[in-house]
Tab-separated table of C-alpha atoms in Angstrom:
chain	number	residue	atom	x	y	z
A	1	UNK	CA	41.797	84.347	93.385
A	2	UNK	CA	42.580	87.103	91.056
A	3	UNK	CA	41.911	89.792	93.769
A	4	UNK	CA	44.411	88.186	95.959
A	5	UNK	CA	47.021	87.754	93.032
A	6	UNK	CA	46.545	91.190	92.113
A	7	UNK	CA	47.277	92.478	95.922
A	8	UNK	CA	50.036	90.567	96.103
A	9	UNK	CA	51.562	91.942	92.798
A	10	UNK	CA	50.996	95.341	94.264
A	11	UNK	CA	52.760	94.732	97.138
A	12	UNK	CA	55.610	93.353	95.080
A	13	UNK	CA	55.699	96.106	92.925
A	14	UNK	CA	55.417	98.698	95.994
A	15	UNK	CA	58.521	96.730	98.078
A	16	UNK	CA	60.519	97.233	94.649
A	17	UNK	CA	59.790	100.729	94.316
A	18	UNK	CA	60.926	101.635	97.807
A	19	UNK	CA	64.380	99.649	97.007
A	20	UNK	CA	67.064	102.121	97.933
A	21	UNK	CA	69.758	103.284	95.469
A	22	UNK	CA	73.338	104.537	95.379
A	23	UNK	CA	73.977	107.028	93.075
A	24	UNK	CA	77.476	107.738	92.158
A	25	UNK	CA	78.705	111.205	90.978
A	26	UNK	CA	81.845	112.046	89.964
A	27	UNK	CA	84.689	111.319	87.186
A	28	UNK	CA	86.495	108.777	85.564
A	29	UNK	CA	88.148	107.163	88.301
A	30	UNK	CA	84.774	106.219	89.627
A	31	UNK	CA	83.090	105.838	86.141
A	32	UNK	CA	81.691	102.705	84.426
A	33	UNK	CA	83.496	101.914	81.397
A	34	UNK	CA	82.631	100.767	77.879
A	35	UNK	CA	83.396	97.370	76.530
A	36	UNK	CA	84.197	95.491	79.701
A	37	UNK	CA	84.793	92.364	78.277
A	38	UNK	CA	87.635	94.040	75.839
A	39	UNK	CA	88.651	97.007	77.762
A	40	UNK	CA	90.859	96.380	81.211
A	41	UNK	CA	89.973	100.092	82.738
A	42	UNK	CA	87.542	100.338	85.315
A	43	UNK	CA	86.220	102.793	87.531
A	44	UNK	CA	86.130	101.857	91.408
A	45	UNK	CA	82.244	102.660	91.320
A	46	UNK	CA	82.095	99.998	88.511
A	47	UNK	CA	82.898	97.414	91.050
A	48	UNK	CA	80.833	98.447	93.746
A	49	UNK	CA	77.951	95.726	92.877
A	50	UNK	CA	80.579	92.947	94.027
A	51	UNK	CA	80.341	94.058	97.637
A	52	UNK	CA	76.546	95.183	97.857
A	53	UNK	CA	73.591	92.763	98.309
A	54	UNK	CA	70.503	92.577	95.818
A	55	UNK	CA	68.483	94.408	98.561
A	56	UNK	CA	70.379	98.017	97.040
A	57	UNK	CA	70.347	99.420	93.563
A	58	UNK	CA	73.609	100.989	92.247
A	59	UNK	CA	73.665	103.360	89.965
A	60	UNK	CA	76.498	104.882	88.886
A	61	UNK	CA	76.579	108.340	87.048
A	62	UNK	CA	80.109	109.115	87.292
A	63	UNK	CA	81.283	110.291	83.917
A	64	UNK	CA	84.732	110.441	82.357
A	65	UNK	CA	86.222	114.285	82.383
A	66	UNK	CA	83.689	115.436	84.388
A	67	UNK	CA	84.017	118.109	87.310
A	68	UNK	CA	81.562	119.510	89.745
A	69	UNK	CA	81.076	122.616	87.082
A	70	UNK	CA	80.367	120.554	84.139
A	71	UNK	CA	78.337	117.754	85.642
A	72	UNK	CA	76.096	120.507	86.912
A	73	UNK	CA	76.339	122.500	83.787
A	74	UNK	CA	75.385	119.505	81.540
A	75	UNK	CA	72.008	118.684	83.689
A	76	UNK	CA	73.605	115.331	84.791
A	77	UNK	CA	72.758	116.586	88.582
A	78	UNK	CA	69.305	117.380	87.491
A	79	UNK	CA	68.739	114.294	86.092
A	80	UNK	CA	69.527	112.655	89.382
A	81	UNK	CA	67.433	114.884	91.529
A	82	UNK	CA	64.282	113.609	89.417
A	83	UNK	CA	64.415	110.052	90.591
A	84	UNK	CA	66.290	110.634	93.654
A	85	UNK	CA	64.026	109.475	96.975
A	86	UNK	CA	64.157	109.113	100.882
A	87	UNK	CA	66.424	106.385	101.577
A	88	UNK	CA	68.892	106.759	98.654
A	89	UNK	CA	72.473	107.215	99.117
A	90	UNK	CA	74.671	109.444	96.725
A	91	UNK	CA	78.489	109.083	96.729
A	92	UNK	CA	80.166	112.380	95.970
A	93	UNK	CA	83.638	112.396	94.343
A	94	UNK	CA	85.229	115.124	92.326
A	95	UNK	CA	88.327	116.866	92.041
A	96	UNK	CA	90.484	115.284	89.174
A	97	UNK	CA	88.964	117.413	86.704
A	98	UNK	CA	87.967	120.737	88.782
A	99	UNK	CA	91.973	121.503	88.646
A	100	UNK	CA	92.002	121.961	84.872
A	101	UNK	CA	92.785	125.478	84.888
A	102	UNK	CA	93.007	125.712	81.180
A	103	UNK	CA	89.361	124.126	80.641
A	104	UNK	CA	86.618	127.219	81.499
A	105	UNK	CA	83.769	124.382	81.278
A	106	UNK	CA	85.740	122.265	83.954
A	107	UNK	CA	87.701	124.304	86.325
A	108	UNK	CA	86.750	125.432	89.477
A	109	UNK	CA	88.188	127.578	92.166
A	110	UNK	CA	88.656	124.930	95.358
A	111	UNK	CA	87.700	127.688	97.840
A	112	UNK	CA	84.770	129.116	95.736
A	113	UNK	CA	83.060	127.118	93.019
A	114	UNK	CA	84.085	123.561	94.204
A	115	UNK	CA	83.008	124.254	97.608
A	116	UNK	CA	79.598	125.543	96.780
A	117	UNK	CA	79.241	122.969	94.501
A	118	UNK	CA	79.747	120.012	96.677
A	119	UNK	CA	77.448	122.090	99.235
A	120	UNK	CA	74.841	122.054	96.645
A	121	UNK	CA	75.097	118.435	96.166
A	122	UNK	CA	74.613	117.907	100.034
A	123	UNK	CA	72.084	120.173	100.470
A	124	UNK	CA	69.988	119.259	97.500
A	125	UNK	CA	70.366	115.380	98.577
A	126	UNK	CA	69.223	116.034	102.103
A	127	UNK	CA	66.290	118.033	100.670
A	128	UNK	CA	65.211	114.527	98.855
A	129	UNK	CA	65.492	112.574	101.946
A	130	UNK	CA	68.838	111.036	101.087
A	131	UNK	CA	71.992	110.675	102.358
A	132	UNK	CA	75.423	112.404	100.924
A	133	UNK	CA	78.504	110.847	101.269
A	134	UNK	CA	81.780	113.018	100.473
A	135	UNK	CA	84.813	110.901	99.106
A	136	UNK	CA	87.852	112.715	98.737
A	137	UNK	CA	89.726	111.618	95.121
A	138	UNK	CA	91.715	108.844	94.745
A	139	UNK	CA	95.528	109.543	94.707
A	140	UNK	CA	97.664	109.189	91.330
A	141	UNK	CA	100.564	107.097	91.019
A	142	UNK	CA	102.981	109.787	91.268
A	143	UNK	CA	106.542	108.846	92.980
A	144	UNK	CA	109.056	110.451	92.530
A	145	UNK	CA	112.727	109.684	91.890
A	146	UNK	CA	113.153	109.160	95.601
A	147	UNK	CA	110.466	106.747	95.673
A	148	UNK	CA	107.859	109.422	97.505
A	149	UNK	CA	104.258	109.445	96.654
A	150	UNK	CA	103.569	113.157	95.782
A	151	UNK	CA	99.956	114.443	96.325
A	152	UNK	CA	98.513	116.278	92.886
A	153	UNK	CA	95.248	117.244	94.549
A	154	UNK	CA	95.989	120.370	96.675
A	155	UNK	CA	93.341	122.097	98.024
A	156	UNK	CA	90.309	120.113	96.695
A	157	UNK	CA	91.011	117.304	99.218
A	158	UNK	CA	90.830	119.638	102.227
A	159	UNK	CA	87.758	121.474	100.891
A	160	UNK	CA	85.999	118.245	100.394
A	161	UNK	CA	86.807	117.388	104.196
A	162	UNK	CA	86.002	120.723	105.544
A	163	UNK	CA	82.554	120.609	103.747
A	164	UNK	CA	81.562	117.532	105.215
A	165	UNK	CA	83.021	118.566	108.672
A	166	UNK	CA	80.639	121.606	108.747
A	167	UNK	CA	77.679	119.947	107.167
A	168	UNK	CA	77.968	116.881	109.341
A	169	UNK	CA	78.148	114.612	106.044
A	170	UNK	CA	80.040	111.322	106.336
A	171	UNK	CA	83.386	111.717	104.657
A	172	UNK	CA	85.650	109.058	103.165
A	173	UNK	CA	89.210	110.427	102.473
A	174	UNK	CA	90.020	108.059	99.455
A	175	UNK	CA	93.129	109.958	99.113
A	176	UNK	CA	94.931	109.103	102.017
A	177	UNK	CA	93.626	105.355	101.983
A	178	UNK	CA	94.695	105.086	98.469
A	179	UNK	CA	97.964	106.752	99.195
A	180	UNK	CA	98.504	103.934	101.638
A	181	UNK	CA	97.452	101.284	98.884
A	182	UNK	CA	99.946	102.619	96.477
A	183	UNK	CA	102.550	102.874	98.963
A	184	UNK	CA	101.974	99.232	100.261
A	185	UNK	CA	102.874	98.239	96.404
A	186	UNK	CA	105.372	100.549	95.997
A	187	UNK	CA	107.093	102.569	93.074
A	188	UNK	CA	107.173	99.531	90.477
A	189	UNK	CA	104.416	97.156	91.813
A	190	UNK	CA	101.927	99.858	91.983
A	191	UNK	CA	101.682	99.834	88.058
A	192	UNK	CA	99.659	96.681	88.640
A	193	UNK	CA	96.933	98.930	89.954
A	194	UNK	CA	96.642	101.118	86.952
A	195	UNK	CA	97.199	100.885	83.194
A	196	UNK	CA	100.659	99.727	82.574
A	197	UNK	CA	100.857	97.650	79.343
A	198	UNK	CA	103.250	96.949	76.312
A	199	UNK	CA	101.958	97.421	72.935
A	200	UNK	CA	99.969	94.258	72.125
A	201	UNK	CA	100.392	92.998	75.512
A	202	UNK	CA	96.596	92.731	75.407
A	203	UNK	CA	94.325	93.391	72.464
A	204	UNK	CA	92.973	96.484	73.702
A	205	UNK	CA	95.971	98.378	73.495
A	206	UNK	CA	97.781	98.270	70.279
A	207	UNK	CA	100.552	100.995	71.439
A	208	UNK	CA	102.215	101.308	74.826
A	209	UNK	CA	100.070	102.457	77.725
A	210	UNK	CA	101.263	104.021	80.910
A	211	UNK	CA	98.490	105.785	82.539
A	212	UNK	CA	98.813	106.320	86.471
A	213	UNK	CA	95.607	107.934	87.193
A	214	UNK	CA	93.049	105.362	85.812
A	215	UNK	CA	92.853	101.920	87.462
A	216	UNK	CA	92.678	98.274	85.898
A	217	UNK	CA	90.428	95.567	87.432
A	218	UNK	CA	92.646	95.003	90.517
A	219	UNK	CA	93.173	98.254	91.093
A	220	UNK	CA	89.439	99.345	90.903
A	221	UNK	CA	88.647	96.283	92.841
A	222	UNK	CA	90.800	97.025	95.584
A	223	UNK	CA	89.606	100.957	95.701
A	224	UNK	CA	86.105	99.930	95.816
A	225	UNK	CA	86.928	97.536	98.850
A	226	UNK	CA	88.845	100.361	100.753
A	227	UNK	CA	85.564	102.116	99.999
A	228	UNK	CA	83.230	99.356	101.414
A	229	UNK	CA	85.408	98.786	104.717
A	230	UNK	CA	85.210	102.686	105.386
A	231	UNK	CA	81.552	102.628	104.798
A	232	UNK	CA	81.409	99.833	107.437
A	233	UNK	CA	82.692	102.187	109.789
A	234	UNK	CA	79.746	104.521	109.679
A	235	UNK	CA	76.358	104.261	111.430
A	236	UNK	CA	74.502	104.497	108.221
A	237	UNK	CA	71.502	101.903	107.488
A	238	UNK	CA	73.734	101.275	104.215
A	239	UNK	CA	75.892	98.713	106.280
A	240	UNK	CA	73.010	96.345	106.236
A	241	UNK	CA	73.387	96.540	102.328
A	242	UNK	CA	76.991	95.019	102.501
A	243	UNK	CA	77.528	91.535	101.914
A	244	UNK	CA	79.108	89.700	104.509
């Protein structure tokens, strides 16, 4: 009887060990936020568990303020490689902070360092038997006086797309898709997707808040839903982990 119990336990542990993981690597637009019971800000990666079943683990390692350069230099990528295994997935979304031309710890030239950092993520992910998926940066709410939404990511989105094409990596163009989302709400109502609050409107913000880059719960949920709907269009096994 003890032998049977031990045998079943070992089978159970083995099954658990083989449970695939989605690793999210990126910046604040994707990252988990602290004090969610008080803080209205969310990263879209933080909302992914709403859309996946319990047969896959979501380990969102995206961090506020990180670029491909700082994510690598701070050894955050090395930490993921230590546990990354066959059957896992890596969601890659950078660009916002790679643009920081006045910050040598974060800035990357889109055509050189940024490109090669993306390639590194792809190649080292595949070397572990895992699957990389490249996402372009989500759009900022940046409407001009005529109500036209203006892109702020320059050539970073183009390079992400080119790397995906050249290395045959699934590519989800979140910049374009979130551009459509923002436009569907319009210049004024799109504030509902971001962090726009009057002082004291909610306890977390004592002063006026007008943040057009980061997302509130509603915005992050909408963006996560877009990502999941696009994943459904791929031929990857990840589809079986998405809730009906």
